[in-house]
Tab-separated table of C-alpha atoms in Angstrom:
chain	number	residue	atom	x	y	z
G	14	UNK	CA	3.012	51.460	56.593
G	15	UNK	CA	-0.077	49.893	57.792
G	16	UNK	CA	-0.736	48.191	54.378
G	17	UNK	CA	2.690	46.945	53.948
G	18	UNK	CA	2.797	45.473	57.178
G	19	UNK	CA	-0.246	43.521	56.796
G	20	UNK	CA	1.484	41.926	53.223
G	21	UNK	CA	3.991	41.024	54.995
G	22	UNK	CA	1.648	39.289	57.373
G	23	UNK	CA	-0.204	38.036	54.033
G	24	UNK	CA	2.636	36.597	52.642
G	25	UNK	CA	3.782	34.928	56.238
G	26	UNK	CA	0.823	32.900	56.532
G	27	UNK	CA	0.424	32.009	53.241
G	28	UNK	CA	4.433	30.495	52.853
G	29	UNK	CA	3.948	27.529	54.936
G	30	UNK	CA	0.497	26.414	52.552
G	31	UNK	CA	2.091	26.950	49.212
G	32	UNK	CA	5.557	25.552	50.135
G	33	UNK	CA	3.600	21.709	51.372
G	34	UNK	CA	1.959	22.443	48.056
G	35	UNK	CA	5.176	23.027	46.171
G	36	UNK	CA	6.629	20.182	47.468
G	37	UNK	CA	3.804	17.534	47.489
G	38	UNK	CA	2.091	18.500	43.720
G	39	UNK	CA	5.122	21.016	41.927
G	40	UNK	CA	8.179	18.702	42.711
G	41	UNK	CA	6.368	15.407	41.627
G	42	UNK	CA	4.837	16.778	38.026
G	43	UNK	CA	8.282	18.689	37.214
G	44	UNK	CA	10.125	15.001	38.271
G	45	UNK	CA	7.626	13.442	35.953
G	46	UNK	CA	8.409	15.863	32.920
G	47	UNK	CA	11.701	15.457	33.449
G	48	UNK	CA	11.719	11.628	33.115
G	49	UNK	CA	8.933	11.531	30.489
G	50	UNK	CA	12.453	13.144	28.501
G	51	UNK	CA	14.719	10.443	29.448
G	52	UNK	CA	15.075	6.394	29.179
G	53	UNK	CA	15.133	5.979	32.623
G	54	UNK	CA	14.542	2.321	33.948
G	55	UNK	CA	13.539	1.925	37.536
G	56	UNK	CA	16.115	-1.404	38.422
G	57	UNK	CA	18.089	-2.492	41.693
G	58	UNK	CA	21.423	-1.291	40.615
G	59	UNK	CA	22.058	2.531	39.452
G	60	UNK	CA	21.967	3.135	35.705
G	61	UNK	CA	22.961	6.451	34.177
G	62	UNK	CA	19.616	8.011	32.635
G	63	UNK	CA	20.234	9.433	29.684
G	64	UNK	CA	18.235	13.054	27.201
G	65	UNK	CA	16.583	11.270	24.518
G	66	UNK	CA	14.501	14.270	23.875
G	67	UNK	CA	11.015	13.388	22.204
G	68	UNK	CA	11.460	9.735	21.774
G	69	UNK	CA	9.420	8.520	24.493
G	70	UNK	CA	6.273	11.183	23.700
G	71	UNK	CA	6.361	10.212	19.153
G	72	UNK	CA	6.837	6.170	20.709
G	73	UNK	CA	3.474	7.079	22.591
G	74	UNK	CA	2.461	8.521	19.870
G	75	UNK	CA	1.983	6.187	17.218
G	76	UNK	CA	2.180	3.227	19.873
G	77	UNK	CA	-1.521	1.247	18.534
G	78	UNK	CA	-2.033	-0.250	21.450
G	79	UNK	CA	-1.921	2.943	23.380
G	80	UNK	CA	-4.296	4.379	21.318
G	81	UNK	CA	-6.848	2.115	21.923
G	82	UNK	CA	-5.954	2.198	25.459
G	83	UNK	CA	-7.059	5.756	24.904
G	84	UNK	CA	-10.363	4.883	23.061
G	85	UNK	CA	-10.872	2.226	25.857
G	86	UNK	CA	-10.593	5.319	28.081
G	87	UNK	CA	-12.753	7.766	26.602
G	88	UNK	CA	-15.600	5.121	25.946
G	89	UNK	CA	-15.432	4.933	29.286
G	90	UNK	CA	-15.574	7.996	30.133
G	91	UNK	CA	-18.507	9.465	27.653
G	92	UNK	CA	-21.088	6.465	28.395
G	93	UNK	CA	-20.769	6.333	32.356
G	94	UNK	CA	-20.920	10.301	32.693
G	95	UNK	CA	-23.955	10.305	30.126
G	96	UNK	CA	-25.277	7.447	32.467
G	97	UNK	CA	-24.801	8.898	35.926
G	98	UNK	CA	-26.455	12.414	34.629
G	99	UNK	CA	-29.403	10.573	32.923
G	100	UNK	CA	-29.712	8.251	36.524
G	101	UNK	CA	-28.838	11.077	38.123
G	102	UNK	CA	-31.196	13.422	37.276
G	103	UNK	CA	-34.497	10.921	36.815
G	104	UNK	CA	-34.295	10.451	40.499
G	105	UNK	CA	-33.657	13.513	41.143
G	106	UNK	CA	-36.957	14.253	39.866
G	107	UNK	CA	-38.213	11.061	41.666
G	108	UNK	CA	-37.391	12.515	45.030
G	109	UNK	CA	-38.226	16.296	44.487
G	110	UNK	CA	-42.581	15.084	44.449
G	111	UNK	CA	-43.401	14.621	47.594
G	112	UNK	CA	-44.788	10.845	49.141
G	113	UNK	CA	-44.849	8.805	51.956
G	114	UNK	CA	-40.739	7.692	52.642
G	115	UNK	CA	-38.980	10.421	50.759
G	116	UNK	CA	-36.650	10.967	53.784
G	117	UNK	CA	-35.845	7.933	54.566
G	118	UNK	CA	-35.066	7.317	50.241
G	119	UNK	CA	-32.841	10.611	50.407
G	120	UNK	CA	-31.042	9.289	52.867
G	121	UNK	CA	-30.566	5.679	51.768
G	122	UNK	CA	-29.274	6.886	48.142
G	123	UNK	CA	-25.852	8.257	48.760
G	124	UNK	CA	-25.203	4.497	50.374
G	125	UNK	CA	-23.246	3.224	47.196
G	126	UNK	CA	-21.415	6.020	46.915
G	127	UNK	CA	-20.309	6.259	50.458
G	128	UNK	CA	-18.888	2.674	49.662
G	129	UNK	CA	-15.358	2.609	49.014
G	130	UNK	CA	-14.426	1.986	45.352
G	131	UNK	CA	-12.295	-1.367	45.771
G	132	UNK	CA	-15.056	-2.740	48.020
G	133	UNK	CA	-17.707	-1.891	45.003
G	134	UNK	CA	-15.642	-3.776	43.202
G	135	UNK	CA	-15.206	-6.873	44.746
G	136	UNK	CA	-18.977	-6.899	45.362
G	137	UNK	CA	-19.512	-6.177	41.523
G	138	UNK	CA	-17.174	-9.153	40.963
G	139	UNK	CA	-18.839	-11.110	43.426
G	140	UNK	CA	-22.155	-10.183	41.728
G	141	UNK	CA	-21.376	-10.781	37.657
G	142	UNK	CA	-19.991	-14.656	39.511
G	143	UNK	CA	-20.544	-16.988	36.275
G	144	UNK	CA	-21.103	-20.278	39.175
G	145	UNK	CA	-22.835	-18.534	41.352
G	146	UNK	CA	-23.049	-15.079	40.746
G	147	UNK	CA	-26.550	-12.896	41.297
G	148	UNK	CA	-27.221	-11.670	37.939
G	149	UNK	CA	-26.386	-14.953	36.671
G	150	UNK	CA	-29.199	-16.352	39.126
G	151	UNK	CA	-31.804	-13.236	38.377
G	152	UNK	CA	-31.701	-13.181	35.163
G	153	UNK	CA	-31.814	-17.042	34.359
G	154	UNK	CA	-35.149	-16.940	37.036
G	155	UNK	CA	-36.578	-14.506	35.287
G	156	UNK	CA	-35.911	-16.686	32.005
G	157	UNK	CA	-33.907	-13.910	30.152
G	158	UNK	CA	-30.907	-16.204	29.455
G	159	UNK	CA	-30.909	-20.027	29.082
G	160	UNK	CA	-27.275	-20.360	30.259
G	161	UNK	CA	-24.890	-18.299	33.125
G	162	UNK	CA	-22.605	-16.017	31.847
G	163	UNK	CA	-19.322	-15.178	32.258
G	164	UNK	CA	-19.669	-11.302	32.658
G	165	UNK	CA	-16.612	-9.912	32.911
G	166	UNK	CA	-14.249	-12.861	31.183
G	167	UNK	CA	-15.718	-11.999	27.788
G	168	UNK	CA	-14.304	-9.151	25.900
G	169	UNK	CA	-17.151	-8.079	24.331
G	170	UNK	CA	-19.068	-7.241	27.790
G	171	UNK	CA	-15.799	-6.868	30.222
G	172	UNK	CA	-16.260	-3.154	29.786
G	173	UNK	CA	-19.781	-2.594	29.858
G	174	UNK	CA	-20.025	-4.510	33.171
G	175	UNK	CA	-16.733	-2.346	34.816
G	176	UNK	CA	-18.879	0.734	33.779
G	177	UNK	CA	-22.205	-0.536	35.375
G	178	UNK	CA	-20.428	-1.249	38.870
G	179	UNK	CA	-19.283	2.334	38.389
G	180	UNK	CA	-22.770	3.911	37.692
G	181	UNK	CA	-24.139	2.026	40.313
G	182	UNK	CA	-21.385	3.399	43.056
G	183	UNK	CA	-21.327	7.467	41.585
G	184	UNK	CA	-24.881	8.261	39.791
G	185	UNK	CA	-25.803	9.288	44.048
G	186	UNK	CA	-23.256	12.267	43.510
G	187	UNK	CA	-25.320	13.579	40.467
G	188	UNK	CA	-29.127	12.853	42.188
G	189	UNK	CA	-27.652	14.707	45.472
G	190	UNK	CA	-26.129	18.009	43.070
G	191	UNK	CA	-29.320	17.708	40.663
G	192	UNK	CA	-31.867	17.948	43.803
G	193	UNK	CA	-30.254	21.257	45.210
G	194	UNK	CA	-30.674	23.171	42.140
G	195	UNK	CA	-34.060	22.119	41.630
G	196	UNK	CA	-34.989	22.789	45.121
G	197	UNK	CA	-34.553	26.472	43.374
G	198	UNK	CA	-36.834	25.852	40.491
G	199	UNK	CA	-40.055	28.337	40.815
G	200	UNK	CA	-42.969	26.776	41.211
G	201	UNK	CA	-45.057	29.153	40.212
G	202	UNK	CA	-43.075	29.301	36.798
G	203	UNK	CA	-43.647	25.811	36.290
G	204	UNK	CA	-47.419	26.256	37.564
G	205	UNK	CA	-47.752	29.193	34.529
G	206	UNK	CA	-46.774	26.609	32.299
G	207	UNK	CA	-49.117	24.132	33.367
G	208	UNK	CA	-51.892	26.254	33.257
G	209	UNK	CA	-50.739	27.294	29.594
G	210	UNK	CA	-50.660	23.941	28.103
G	211	UNK	CA	-46.972	23.491	28.559
G	212	UNK	CA	-46.895	19.117	29.605
G	213	UNK	CA	-44.160	17.329	32.401
G	214	UNK	CA	-41.863	16.826	29.419
G	215	UNK	CA	-41.645	20.933	27.544
G	216	UNK	CA	-42.187	22.097	31.076
G	217	UNK	CA	-38.900	20.042	31.856
G	218	UNK	CA	-36.842	20.920	28.347
G	219	UNK	CA	-37.776	24.588	29.176
G	220	UNK	CA	-37.312	25.608	32.510
G	221	UNK	CA	-35.804	23.012	34.992
G	222	UNK	CA	-33.080	21.623	32.489
G	223	UNK	CA	-31.653	24.910	31.627
G	224	UNK	CA	-32.294	26.037	35.192
G	225	UNK	CA	-30.304	22.895	36.768
G	226	UNK	CA	-27.858	23.045	34.107
G	227	UNK	CA	-25.320	24.815	35.837
G	228	UNK	CA	-24.401	22.506	39.415
G	229	UNK	CA	-24.923	19.514	36.912
G	230	UNK	CA	-22.453	21.234	34.695
G	231	UNK	CA	-19.334	21.289	38.271
G	232	UNK	CA	-20.625	17.746	38.624
G	233	UNK	CA	-20.212	16.855	35.408
G	234	UNK	CA	-16.442	17.985	35.106
G	235	UNK	CA	-15.979	16.154	38.595
G	236	UNK	CA	-16.340	12.983	37.276
G	237	UNK	CA	-15.298	12.762	33.415
G	238	UNK	CA	-11.826	14.154	35.715
G	239	UNK	CA	-12.748	11.012	37.463
G	240	UNK	CA	-14.165	8.698	35.076
G	241	UNK	CA	-11.114	9.125	32.417
G	242	UNK	CA	-8.400	8.646	34.798
G	243	UNK	CA	-9.888	5.385	36.175
G	244	UNK	CA	-8.224	2.883	37.489
G	245	UNK	CA	-8.771	1.123	40.629
G	246	UNK	CA	-12.007	-0.282	39.456
G	247	UNK	CA	-10.788	-2.033	36.452
G	248	UNK	CA	-7.877	-3.438	38.357
G	249	UNK	CA	-10.191	-4.336	40.815
G	250	UNK	CA	-12.678	-6.318	38.693
G	251	UNK	CA	-10.633	-6.963	36.047
G	252	UNK	CA	-7.201	-6.466	35.984
G	253	UNK	CA	-6.834	-5.250	32.285
G	254	UNK	CA	-8.690	-8.119	31.179
G	255	UNK	CA	-9.385	-10.289	29.338
G	256	UNK	CA	-7.134	-9.712	26.444
G	257	UNK	CA	-6.924	-6.364	27.464
G	258	UNK	CA	-10.434	-5.142	26.502
G	259	UNK	CA	-10.790	-3.281	29.719
G	260	UNK	CA	-7.367	-1.844	29.360
G	261	UNK	CA	-7.103	2.257	30.183
G	262	UNK	CA	-4.790	4.506	29.986
G	263	UNK	CA	-4.186	4.760	32.822
G	264	UNK	CA	-3.980	0.916	33.380
G	265	UNK	CA	-0.971	1.060	30.593
G	266	UNK	CA	0.600	3.644	32.804
G	267	UNK	CA	0.732	1.515	36.183
G	268	UNK	CA	1.741	-1.346	33.916
G	269	UNK	CA	4.419	0.414	32.234
G	270	UNK	CA	6.158	1.700	34.878
G	271	UNK	CA	5.776	-0.752	37.540
G	272	UNK	CA	5.330	-3.722	35.183
G	273	UNK	CA	8.140	-3.113	32.426
G	274	UNK	CA	9.900	-0.933	34.387
G	275	UNK	CA	10.197	1.808	32.531
G	276	UNK	CA	9.525	4.947	34.395
G	277	UNK	CA	10.687	7.413	31.209
G	278	UNK	CA	8.320	5.705	29.104
G	279	UNK	CA	5.384	5.836	31.499
G	280	UNK	CA	6.399	9.350	32.464
G	281	UNK	CA	5.269	10.459	28.888
G	282	UNK	CA	2.075	8.495	28.541
G	283	UNK	CA	1.432	10.073	32.355
G	284	UNK	CA	1.813	13.501	30.868
G	285	UNK	CA	-0.028	12.890	27.447
G	286	UNK	CA	-3.122	11.394	29.727
G	287	UNK	CA	-2.550	15.221	31.668
G	288	UNK	CA	-3.156	17.023	29.098
G	289	UNK	CA	-5.260	15.043	27.682
G	290	UNK	CA	-7.358	15.901	30.561
G	291	UNK	CA	-6.307	19.704	30.816
G	292	UNK	CA	-8.188	19.441	27.620
G	293	UNK	CA	-11.410	17.771	28.795
G	294	UNK	CA	-11.426	20.652	31.705
G	295	UNK	CA	-10.978	23.063	29.644
G	296	UNK	CA	-13.550	22.811	27.181
G	297	UNK	CA	-16.310	22.332	30.139
G	298	UNK	CA	-14.978	25.826	31.477
G	299	UNK	CA	-15.766	27.035	27.957
G	300	UNK	CA	-18.688	25.901	27.855
G	301	UNK	CA	-19.979	26.950	31.240
G	302	UNK	CA	-18.776	30.999	30.364
G	303	UNK	CA	-20.909	30.813	27.220
G	304	UNK	CA	-23.594	29.159	28.961
G	305	UNK	CA	-22.738	31.866	31.510
G	306	UNK	CA	-22.440	35.157	29.122
G	307	UNK	CA	-26.098	33.467	27.722
G	308	UNK	CA	-28.348	33.178	30.884
G	309	UNK	CA	-26.832	37.324	31.478
G	310	UNK	CA	-27.713	38.007	27.676
C-alpha cells in the first residue's frame, strides 16, 4: 500500500512537468510534422489546407538550392567545430601550465562566450568593414594586403569570415571543458612517460588526449548541434548573401517559411534538418559508447 502511495505521489509531481513539456515541445513538433504533408501557406485570409503526401519532401530532396545549403551547413559545422576544438585544446594546455597571471587569463578567456551572438555578429561586421574595418587596417599596416578588402562582400570569402567570427565566440567553451578535464590527468603518469623518453607530443597523443577525450566528446556533440542549426550569426552578418554564399539550411527554412510564406514546404525542410541532426547525434553517441567500451576493456 505504501509503495502505491509513493508511486502515485511521484506521478502527481511529474504530471505538471510532463504537461508543460508536451505543450511547448510535442505540440509544435506534431504540428510541424502535419504541416510538412500539406500545401499550407501563410495568408491573411483563411484558405483550405490539402494533404499532398510526400510531395514537399520529394521537392526538398531534389531541390539543388536546398542541397547547396545543406553542404554549406556541413562545411560550416565541420570547419567551425574543428577549429574550436583545436584552438580550445591548445589554449587549455597553455592555461594548464604554471605562470604568472594564469588566474586572470583563465577569467578573461570566457569573455567572448559571454557576448550575445547578435552583438558578436555586429562587432565582426564592423571589424570586416571594407572602408574602416580594423582587420583591413591591421593587415594593410603589416603589409599583408595592398588594398582594403570586402571580406563579407565576396562570395569566396564570406562564409569563412562568418566561421571565424563563430569560432572566436565559441572556442572558450572548449577551453573550459578541456581545462577541467586536464586537471584529472595523472601527473605521475606524465612524469613516468617523460623519464622513459617520451617527448611532449608523444605524451599528449598517448596519455593526455585519450584521458580528456570523453569530456571533449560531450562538448563536440553540443557544438555540432548548435553549428548545424546556425542562423542568427548568418542573419546578422550577411543575411545569407552575397549570392547565397552564406545561406545555411536553417536560413533556407526561414526564407521558405517567412519570406515566401510556404509553411507546408518550410515545415518539410525543417523536419529534414532535424532528421540529419538526429543522425549526427546518434553517430556521436555511438562513438562515445565504443570509446567507453574500449576504456573498460
